[in-house]
Amino acid sequence: MSYSAPVDRISFSLKHEAGFDRLYDAIPELDADLISSILEEAGKFTTEVIAPTNRIGDEEKAHLEAQGVVVPDAFKDAYKQLVDNGWPTLSASEKYGGQGLPISLANAVFEMLNSNIAFTLCQMLTSGAVEALEAHASEAQKDKYLHQIISGNWSATMNLTEPQAGSDVGAVKTKAEPQPDGTYKIYGTKIYITYGDHDMTENIIHLVLARTPGAPEGTKGISLFIVPKFFVNDDGSLGDRNDVKCIGLEDKLGIHASPTCVMSFGENDGATGWLIGAENTGMAAMFTMMNNARLNVGIQGVGLAEQATQLAMSYAADRVQGRAPDAERGDNTPVPISTHPDVRNMLMTMRALTDAARAICYENGVFHDLAHFGGDERAKAFNELLTPISKAFSTDIANEVSSLAVQIHGGMGFVEETGIAQFARDAKILPIYEGTNGIQAIDLINRKLPLANGAILSEYLTQIEETITHCASEETLKELSAALENGLADLRAATDFMMTHPDKLDRLYGATDYLTLFGLVAGGHYLARGALGTMKTNEMTHKVKTATFFMDRLLPRTKGHLASILSAKEHLDNEEIFHIVG
């Protein structure tokens, strides 16, 4: 079986789990039939055009040649169709050639596009750059660059990381020297730059973090610059090449066809760059781009997990091995491995985790839209609260789901012939880039829990309580309701610890467990909403079974995470740990 875009699941999740219908009030011109047709067309496009390139890219990889980076031909063909069909323009501003549709809709399409993560990374970084430019660039800069970037004719990158500056962004050393004409000369090396060079677009617009002379130390002294691969003339045509090039490609565990570049700026006369905003304000602009990327990485996790689940289910249904576990004595009829209890448990775990992560990411996007289109400040805060959970929980489950997919394939999962190993390799980067999941956990407890003095978190937990109450009123969902109530009690206990415990280190030791616990309860909340939606509409009736499985088999993990949070310092606040581990 090959990937088939789960349009019905996606539509159901948007409507019943993520509350997409709230946007019809915020965006009066939004039309349900239009949304449905876009999702259907996206499903067809990704199933027929994008997904088939996934294995091709993994095997052919990206290569650095004399003229620059070359990606597989299949990628170039798929990218042309992507642009010709207008998919990059969905949620971009109409002022610059976009369609102005909700980002939550674009996220749903993005999930399907992530049937090939290595391919879609180009668009992911580009959309983040668009958001940063719209928020922070001058009108002249927007007019010069945004139309072509939004159309997909040009792509864009984020140039943050250096050999000594990864998560510690303040250690950036790339220099930006001001010139008499108002431009800057950029000198430095950036590493791990996704699609830093490639041959799918006419031009690449690099957003580069650098320091001007005399800038303050740390993140307060960082500025952001536009550094195009080719200069853009006043009439929009392309001019000479800038002094920027890819000098190496990383040999990676996964996402082989995504060129991860070592970029050299100013190797000759200096790369010419244009300042975005004021000097020393680069981090604000970069975080606009980063927050966009973090939600998108979470959606990457959902897309990968969905595809791995589909392929594992297909294999389990086709692979005949052993007799039925409840077969009568003497009945040696071989059965599909999907008959065996352990395999069934793995398959249901994959489905439940994938559906839960999808719904978290989707409401995250709906909150973004309610803030953007309706000016809802509460929604903006909910969007901020959910972003680290979307990124970390969804990418963690992508690794669990892809590992289970390999396990279900048995020995064939460990060889490259079946292609399932690619998902385990590709998934490993997701908890690492765009801010490691450990950093997401720190962000959650230090910055997001205190939003509005804890009022935003309190209101979100109240929403979960309301879901519990609604489920309790349905006879079929009473046990589900009780299980979610138990999970919420664990989250409240963990939250109380995080909000009131005086020892900062003690809180940090438990931060990752807290984020995972939060993700499990949030996931249960959305699956319960889905079960309620099924009761009302009789659609997707299997969602009740998925939600019940999640509550009974997966949500109890909260107990272990709570215990770990409360005992973490006892085991980790010990200088002898280096001797113990070593």
XYZ file of C-alpha atoms in Angstrom:
582
model
C 0.000 0.000 0.000
C 1.156 3.538 -0.729
C 0.134 6.676 1.160
C -3.428 7.900 0.729
C -4.115 11.378 2.102
C -6.565 10.961 5.035
C -8.919 13.726 3.922
C -11.882 12.403 5.923
C -9.849 12.186 9.132
C -8.410 15.644 8.570
C -11.801 17.223 7.849
C -13.317 15.580 10.920
C -10.467 16.692 13.163
C -10.651 20.281 11.938
C -14.387 20.498 12.543
C -15.033 18.429 15.662
C -11.717 18.386 17.527
C -10.097 21.703 16.627
C -13.258 23.819 16.367
C -12.540 25.183 12.885
C -16.165 26.325 12.506
C -15.446 29.223 14.894
C -13.592 30.847 12.005
C -16.772 31.329 9.985
C -17.729 34.150 12.350
C -14.242 35.683 12.264
C -13.970 35.372 8.459
C -17.449 35.934 6.952
C -16.281 35.254 3.390
C -15.067 31.778 4.347
C -17.104 29.060 2.647
C -17.438 25.448 3.842
C -17.660 24.115 0.293
C -14.434 25.915 -0.612
C -12.661 24.395 2.396
C -13.869 20.937 1.448
C -12.790 21.280 -2.179
C -9.328 22.549 -1.180
C -8.794 19.583 1.135
C -9.994 17.139 -1.525
C -7.692 18.616 -4.163
C -4.780 18.692 -1.724
C -5.416 15.054 -0.901
C -5.356 14.102 -4.551
C -2.235 16.172 -5.260
C -0.236 14.849 -2.326
C -1.272 11.243 -2.893
C -0.465 11.273 -6.598
C 2.433 13.747 -6.842
C 4.205 14.332 -3.514
C 4.107 11.000 -1.672
C 5.648 9.001 -4.551
C 8.762 11.215 -4.383
C 9.491 10.296 -0.760
C 11.363 7.044 -1.420
C 12.998 8.481 -4.547
C 14.467 11.367 -2.584
C 15.730 9.097 0.174
C 17.620 6.969 -2.331
C 18.865 9.643 -4.762
C 19.648 12.342 -2.149
C 20.766 15.928 -2.765
C 24.265 16.502 -4.174
C 26.703 19.399 -4.206
C 28.164 19.947 -7.657
C 30.295 22.695 -9.180
C 27.279 24.871 -10.037
C 25.634 24.349 -6.643
C 23.249 21.928 -4.972
C 21.225 19.593 -7.177
C 18.100 17.855 -5.867
C 16.436 14.785 -7.437
C 14.628 15.453 -10.719
C 11.415 14.167 -9.160
C 11.600 17.004 -6.634
C 11.951 19.624 -9.354
C 8.942 18.245 -11.194
C 6.861 18.085 -8.004
C 7.888 21.600 -6.979
C 6.852 23.003 -10.354
C 3.426 21.424 -9.960
C 3.212 22.713 -6.378
C 3.828 26.270 -7.584
C 1.690 25.997 -10.720
C -1.266 24.876 -8.597
C -0.826 27.754 -6.143
C -0.328 25.679 -3.001
C 2.379 27.957 -1.496
C -0.024 30.932 -1.574
C -2.853 29.513 0.569
C -2.510 31.499 3.788
C -0.260 34.310 2.558
C -1.406 37.925 2.398
C -3.571 38.845 -0.578
C -1.630 42.105 -0.806
C 1.386 40.153 -2.035
C -0.349 37.556 -4.166
C -1.537 35.152 -1.499
C -5.050 33.790 -1.032
C -5.498 35.032 2.540
C -7.008 31.757 3.768
C -6.716 30.542 7.380
C -3.390 29.125 8.469
C -5.269 26.235 10.085
C -6.437 25.216 6.614
C -2.907 25.589 5.273
C -1.706 23.425 8.177
C -4.073 20.649 7.144
C -2.716 20.818 3.602
C 0.802 20.967 5.025
C 0.209 17.699 6.873
C -0.589 16.010 3.575
C 2.415 17.621 1.877
C 4.501 16.048 4.620
C 4.007 12.699 3.014
C 7.515 13.769 1.943
C 9.193 15.718 4.737
C 12.462 16.241 2.875
C 10.618 17.893 -0.010
C 8.254 20.009 2.068
C 11.011 21.453 4.258
C 11.737 23.961 1.492
C 8.213 25.345 1.695
C 8.196 25.226 5.492
C 11.234 27.494 5.843
C 9.930 29.761 3.094
C 6.563 30.276 4.797
C 8.331 31.165 8.044
C 10.435 33.745 6.227
C 7.289 35.225 4.684
C 5.766 35.666 8.135
C 8.954 37.302 9.442
C 9.169 39.677 6.483
C 5.496 40.624 6.714
C 5.894 41.436 10.402
C 9.275 43.174 10.449
C 10.486 44.263 6.977
C 10.022 47.731 5.501
C 7.323 48.328 2.901
C 9.992 48.644 0.220
C 11.495 45.301 1.212
C 8.099 43.626 1.243
C 7.291 44.973 -2.211
C 10.640 43.833 -3.543
C 10.639 40.266 -2.224
C 7.291 38.982 -0.999
C 5.410 38.530 -4.274
C 8.043 36.202 -5.689
C 8.610 34.319 -2.430
C 4.903 33.778 -1.814
C 4.358 32.577 -5.373
C 7.046 29.945 -4.888
C 9.222 31.312 -7.688
C 11.801 32.091 -5.009
C 12.444 30.262 -1.751
C 13.815 31.551 1.553
C 15.980 30.296 4.396
C 16.709 30.915 8.059
C 20.443 31.293 8.791
C 20.901 31.066 12.530
C 23.214 28.201 13.491
C 27.007 28.428 13.560
C 29.550 25.857 14.765
C 29.643 27.477 18.221
C 26.054 28.793 18.222
C 23.251 26.256 18.152
C 20.643 26.519 20.891
C 22.788 29.328 22.331
C 21.868 31.886 19.677
C 23.646 34.639 21.563
C 26.984 33.093 20.588
C 26.546 34.079 16.909
C 29.752 35.590 15.467
C 28.831 36.349 11.838
C 29.760 39.996 11.168
C 27.740 42.709 9.429
C 29.743 45.779 8.479
C 27.769 48.914 7.488
C 28.473 50.460 4.081
C 28.089 54.083 2.899
C 25.133 53.149 0.671
C 23.125 51.795 3.612
C 23.807 48.133 2.897
C 25.965 45.831 5.010
C 28.752 43.417 4.139
C 28.144 40.035 5.743
C 31.052 37.759 6.703
C 30.699 34.367 8.349
C 29.765 30.706 8.126
C 26.387 29.194 8.909
C 25.722 25.468 9.322
C 22.672 23.194 9.144
C 20.932 25.548 6.731
C 17.939 23.748 5.263
C 17.674 24.290 1.503
C 20.514 26.818 1.736
C 21.084 26.047 -1.920
C 19.138 24.035 -4.498
C 17.962 24.152 -8.099
C 14.168 24.266 -7.687
C 13.778 28.069 -7.679
C 15.271 31.024 -9.557
C 16.472 32.767 -6.423
C 16.930 32.099 -2.708
C 16.411 34.846 -0.134
C 18.500 34.213 2.968
C 17.520 35.724 6.311
C 20.793 35.933 8.232
C 21.525 36.671 11.879
C 24.714 38.705 12.341
C 26.403 41.258 14.597
C 27.159 44.864 13.723
C 30.292 46.576 15.096
C 29.980 47.417 18.778
C 26.777 45.420 19.227
C 25.963 44.261 22.783
C 26.930 40.731 23.776
C 24.413 37.913 23.599
C 21.028 37.960 21.915
C 20.575 41.697 22.537
C 23.256 42.435 19.938
C 21.914 40.373 17.049
C 20.489 41.891 13.857
C 18.660 40.262 10.945
C 19.570 40.811 7.288
C 18.161 39.980 3.861
C 20.921 38.392 1.787
C 19.679 37.245 -1.655
C 21.518 34.592 -3.651
C 21.068 36.808 -6.722
C 20.631 40.553 -6.461
C 17.168 41.817 -7.367
C 17.024 44.814 -9.687
C 14.495 47.618 -9.258
C 12.371 46.177 -12.064
C 12.247 42.785 -10.313
C 14.682 41.058 -12.651
C 17.649 39.157 -11.278
C 21.124 40.649 -11.358
C 24.574 39.361 -10.457
C 25.226 36.647 -7.919
C 25.873 37.718 -4.337
C 28.961 36.550 -2.426
C 27.178 33.641 -0.785
C 27.482 29.952 -1.565
C 27.075 26.453 -0.203
C 30.487 24.959 0.591
C 29.316 21.621 1.939
C 26.369 19.283 2.510
C 25.875 17.316 5.718
C 25.739 13.514 5.421
C 22.677 12.855 7.561
C 20.834 9.989 9.216
C 17.607 10.925 7.430
C 15.822 13.477 5.228
C 18.508 12.690 2.650
C 17.038 14.735 -0.183
C 16.761 17.910 1.882
C 20.061 19.753 1.364
C 21.449 20.662 4.784
C 24.059 23.209 3.833
C 27.203 24.776 5.186
C 26.865 28.345 3.923
C 29.733 30.768 3.389
C 28.930 34.484 3.405
C 31.544 36.964 2.193
C 34.283 34.607 1.085
C 35.441 37.177 -1.484
C 34.297 40.816 -1.287
C 31.609 40.309 1.330
C 27.991 39.282 0.882
C 25.690 42.277 0.533
C 22.818 42.358 2.985
C 19.949 44.686 3.865
C 18.980 45.266 7.486
C 15.478 44.230 8.568
C 14.144 46.706 11.105
C 16.626 48.353 13.449
C 20.020 47.056 14.494
C 20.032 44.677 17.479
C 16.375 43.679 17.009
C 17.012 40.525 15.015
C 15.848 38.070 17.652
C 12.287 39.395 17.644
C 12.077 38.882 13.884
C 13.759 35.500 14.088
C 11.325 34.288 16.740
C 8.422 35.223 14.476
C 9.916 32.827 11.968
C 10.831 30.273 14.625
C 7.336 30.087 16.129
C 5.903 29.487 12.660
C 8.468 26.732 12.151
C 7.788 25.084 15.514
C 4.121 24.482 14.789
C 5.021 23.327 11.292
C 7.540 20.824 12.669
C 4.791 19.448 14.884
C 2.661 19.010 11.775
C 5.601 17.284 10.108
C 5.470 14.799 12.962
C 1.774 14.198 12.335
C 2.316 13.738 8.594
C 5.118 11.246 9.132
C 3.188 9.347 11.813
C 0.106 9.121 9.577
C 2.075 7.658 6.695
C 3.926 5.194 8.940
C 0.603 4.104 10.457
C -0.976 3.525 7.062
C 1.957 1.466 5.805
C 2.153 -0.597 9.001
C -1.580 -1.331 8.869
C -1.316 -2.429 5.258
C 1.638 -4.703 5.995
C -0.037 -6.206 9.068
C -3.162 -6.998 7.062
C -1.177 -8.657 4.255
C 1.604 -10.434 6.140
C 0.451 -13.963 7.018
C 2.309 -15.540 9.914
C 1.315 -18.012 12.619
C -2.050 -19.387 13.679
C -4.795 -17.403 15.304
C -4.140 -16.950 19.037
C -7.585 -18.369 19.857
C -7.539 -21.123 17.228
C -8.866 -24.547 18.153
C -6.360 -27.352 18.696
C -5.302 -28.700 15.329
C -6.297 -25.567 13.440
C -3.003 -24.408 11.953
C -4.492 -22.039 9.407
C -2.067 -19.125 8.995
C -3.516 -15.686 9.688
C -2.465 -12.083 9.042
C -0.276 -10.695 11.809
C -2.955 -8.070 12.444
C -4.790 -10.912 14.205
C -2.169 -11.127 16.950
C -2.840 -9.109 20.142
C 0.576 -7.432 20.365
C 0.380 -6.220 16.776
C -3.143 -4.932 17.320
C -1.970 -3.020 20.372
C 0.845 -1.432 18.366
C -1.483 -0.480 15.524
C -4.034 1.097 17.853
C -1.277 2.947 19.702
C -0.041 4.368 16.409
C -3.503 5.491 15.346
C -4.456 7.000 18.705
C -1.203 8.937 19.140
C -1.333 10.237 15.569
C -4.933 11.411 15.878
C -4.228 13.079 19.229
C -1.199 14.965 17.915
C -3.101 16.059 14.817
C -5.869 17.628 16.866
C -3.439 19.478 19.154
C -1.688 21.017 16.153
C -4.951 21.835 14.430
C -6.474 23.779 17.326
C -3.120 25.509 17.741
C -3.641 26.763 14.172
C -7.270 27.722 14.800
C -6.181 29.844 17.773
C -3.639 31.540 15.495
C -6.408 32.365 13.019
C -8.816 33.641 15.669
C -6.098 36.020 16.820
C -5.066 37.038 13.308
C -8.491 37.498 11.723
C -10.573 38.360 14.774
C -8.087 40.213 16.952
C -8.782 37.790 19.808
C -6.027 38.330 22.399
C -7.063 35.257 24.395
C -6.741 33.138 21.284
C -3.279 34.590 20.719
C -2.272 33.484 24.210
C -3.745 29.993 23.690
C -1.751 29.785 20.461
C 1.409 30.623 22.396
C 0.572 28.077 25.106
C 0.037 25.219 22.664
C 3.003 25.860 20.352
C 5.680 24.066 22.425
C 3.266 21.188 23.044
C 2.438 20.893 19.344
C 6.111 20.849 18.440
C 7.410 18.504 21.123
C 4.520 16.091 21.712
C 3.868 15.571 18.000
C 7.510 14.929 17.164
C 7.979 12.610 20.139
C 5.009 10.503 19.058
C 6.341 10.516 15.480
C 9.416 8.727 16.785
C 7.333 6.279 18.803
C 4.990 5.601 15.896
C 7.786 5.153 13.346
C 9.575 2.771 15.720
C 6.393 0.719 16.072
C 6.034 0.681 12.291
C 9.488 -0.875 11.995
C 8.609 -3.374 14.751
C 5.423 -4.451 12.978
C 7.437 -5.117 9.826
C 9.744 -7.390 11.819
C 12.991 -8.249 10.069
C 11.737 -6.582 6.908
C 11.485 -3.347 8.852
C 15.201 -3.424 9.584
C 16.201 -3.612 5.939
C 15.799 -0.773 3.473
C 13.884 -2.866 0.939
C 10.457 -2.114 2.415
C 11.159 1.596 2.869
C 9.717 1.665 6.391
C 13.140 2.265 7.953
C 13.175 5.668 6.270
C 10.417 6.862 8.590
C 12.428 6.000 11.699
C 15.475 7.757 10.240
C 13.546 10.825 9.119
C 11.647 11.117 12.408
C 14.776 11.492 14.505
C 15.472 15.054 13.378
C 12.022 16.305 14.368
C 12.630 16.599 18.147
C 15.973 18.291 17.414
C 15.565 21.119 14.930
C 13.730 24.423 15.362
C 14.433 24.236 19.095
C 15.005 20.863 20.747
C 12.098 19.366 22.631
C 13.962 20.006 25.870
C 13.956 23.699 24.997
C 10.230 23.501 24.232
C 9.676 22.104 27.724
C 11.655 24.956 29.286
C 9.691 27.461 27.199
C 6.438 25.902 28.389
C 7.165 26.073 32.114
C 9.081 29.364 32.156
C 7.170 31.473 29.628
C 3.845 29.898 28.735
C 2.442 28.730 32.071
C 2.767 32.248 33.562
C 0.890 33.924 30.669
C -1.581 36.434 32.156
C -0.449 35.294 35.616
C -1.596 31.758 34.885
C -5.078 32.766 33.718
C -4.600 31.371 30.195
C -3.528 27.977 31.491
C -6.396 27.969 33.983
C -8.928 28.700 31.246
C -7.478 25.969 29.022
C -7.811 23.431 31.841
C -11.391 24.617 32.337
C -12.072 23.811 28.678
C -10.889 20.262 29.355
C -13.247 20.095 32.351
C -16.118 21.134 30.094
C -15.273 18.320 27.687
C -15.276 15.889 30.617
C -18.728 17.127 31.668
C -20.146 16.804 28.155
C -18.787 13.264 27.835
C -20.245 12.289 31.210
C -23.714 13.176 29.906
C -23.391 10.532 27.169
C -23.871 6.996 28.473
C -21.408 5.593 25.936
C -18.700 8.056 26.971
C -18.971 7.956 30.770
C -15.935 5.715 31.282
C -13.963 7.813 28.814
C -14.958 10.900 30.794
C -13.759 9.380 34.068
C -10.403 8.436 32.561
C -9.871 11.950 31.205
C -10.809 13.368 34.610
C -8.064 11.268 36.205
C -5.550 12.493 33.639
C -6.566 16.095 34.256
C -6.056 15.590 37.999
C -2.477 14.489 37.286
C -1.929 17.531 35.077
C -3.282 19.841 37.774
C -0.978 18.292 40.374
C 2.026 18.638 38.070
C 1.032 22.200 37.171
C 0.723 23.160 40.814
C 4.272 21.894 41.341
C 5.577 23.841 38.345
C 3.793 27.055 39.311
C 4.567 27.081 43.036
C 7.759 25.123 43.701
C 10.493 27.582 44.672
C 13.460 25.607 43.322
C 14.039 26.475 39.652
C 16.331 23.486 39.072
C 13.736 21.154 40.539
C 11.191 22.448 38.026
C 13.629 22.177 35.125
C 14.475 18.568 35.959
C 10.807 17.713 35.490
C 10.089 19.993 32.523
C 10.175 17.363 29.773
C 7.958 15.002 31.765
C 5.573 17.898 32.341
C 5.305 18.728 28.654
C 4.642 15.078 27.786
C 2.022 14.826 30.528
C 0.374 18.002 29.225
C 0.414 16.617 25.683
C -1.236 13.371 26.762
C -4.060 15.174 28.567
C -4.520 17.678 25.737
C -4.580 14.805 23.250
C -7.203 13.010 25.335
C -9.233 16.223 25.489
C -9.345 16.511 21.697
C -10.064 12.826 21.115
C -12.940 13.133 23.586
C -14.224 16.104 21.587
C -14.035 13.917 18.512
C -16.021 11.201 20.258
C -18.674 13.776 21.121
C -18.729 14.867 17.485
C -19.329 11.280 16.443
C -22.256 10.972 18.853
C -23.876 14.061 17.324
C -23.295 13.356 13.639
C -22.761 9.596 13.359
C -19.618 10.362 11.311
C -16.340 8.490 11.787
C -17.878 6.199 14.433
C -14.540 4.434 14.955
C -13.306 7.633 16.628
C -15.077 6.540 19.827
C -13.020 3.346 19.903
C -9.830 5.302 19.219
C -10.603 7.735 22.032
C -11.504 4.940 24.447
C -8.285 3.074 23.640
C -6.288 6.249 24.238
C -7.941 6.874 27.612
C -7.550 3.287 28.827
C -4.138 2.372 27.404
C -2.153 5.573 26.838
C -3.479 8.312 29.115
C -2.450 6.364 32.270
C 1.134 7.226 31.316
C 0.428 10.505 33.118
C 0.879 8.686 36.449
C 4.478 7.829 35.629
C 5.262 11.312 34.375
C 3.802 12.901 37.507
C 5.883 10.624 39.722
C 8.984 11.489 37.692
C 8.319 15.214 38.023
C 7.989 15.017 41.790
C 11.117 12.901 42.270
C 13.389 14.260 39.531
C 15.695 16.395 41.654
C 16.370 13.547 44.065
C 17.970 11.555 41.255
C 19.410 14.238 38.976
C 20.711 17.023 41.228
C 23.931 15.161 41.871
C 27.430 16.062 40.694
C 28.359 12.382 40.871
C 26.065 11.753 37.899
C 29.064 11.988 35.570
C 30.756 9.140 37.441
C 27.525 7.158 37.641
C 26.762 7.454 33.932
C 30.345 7.299 32.723
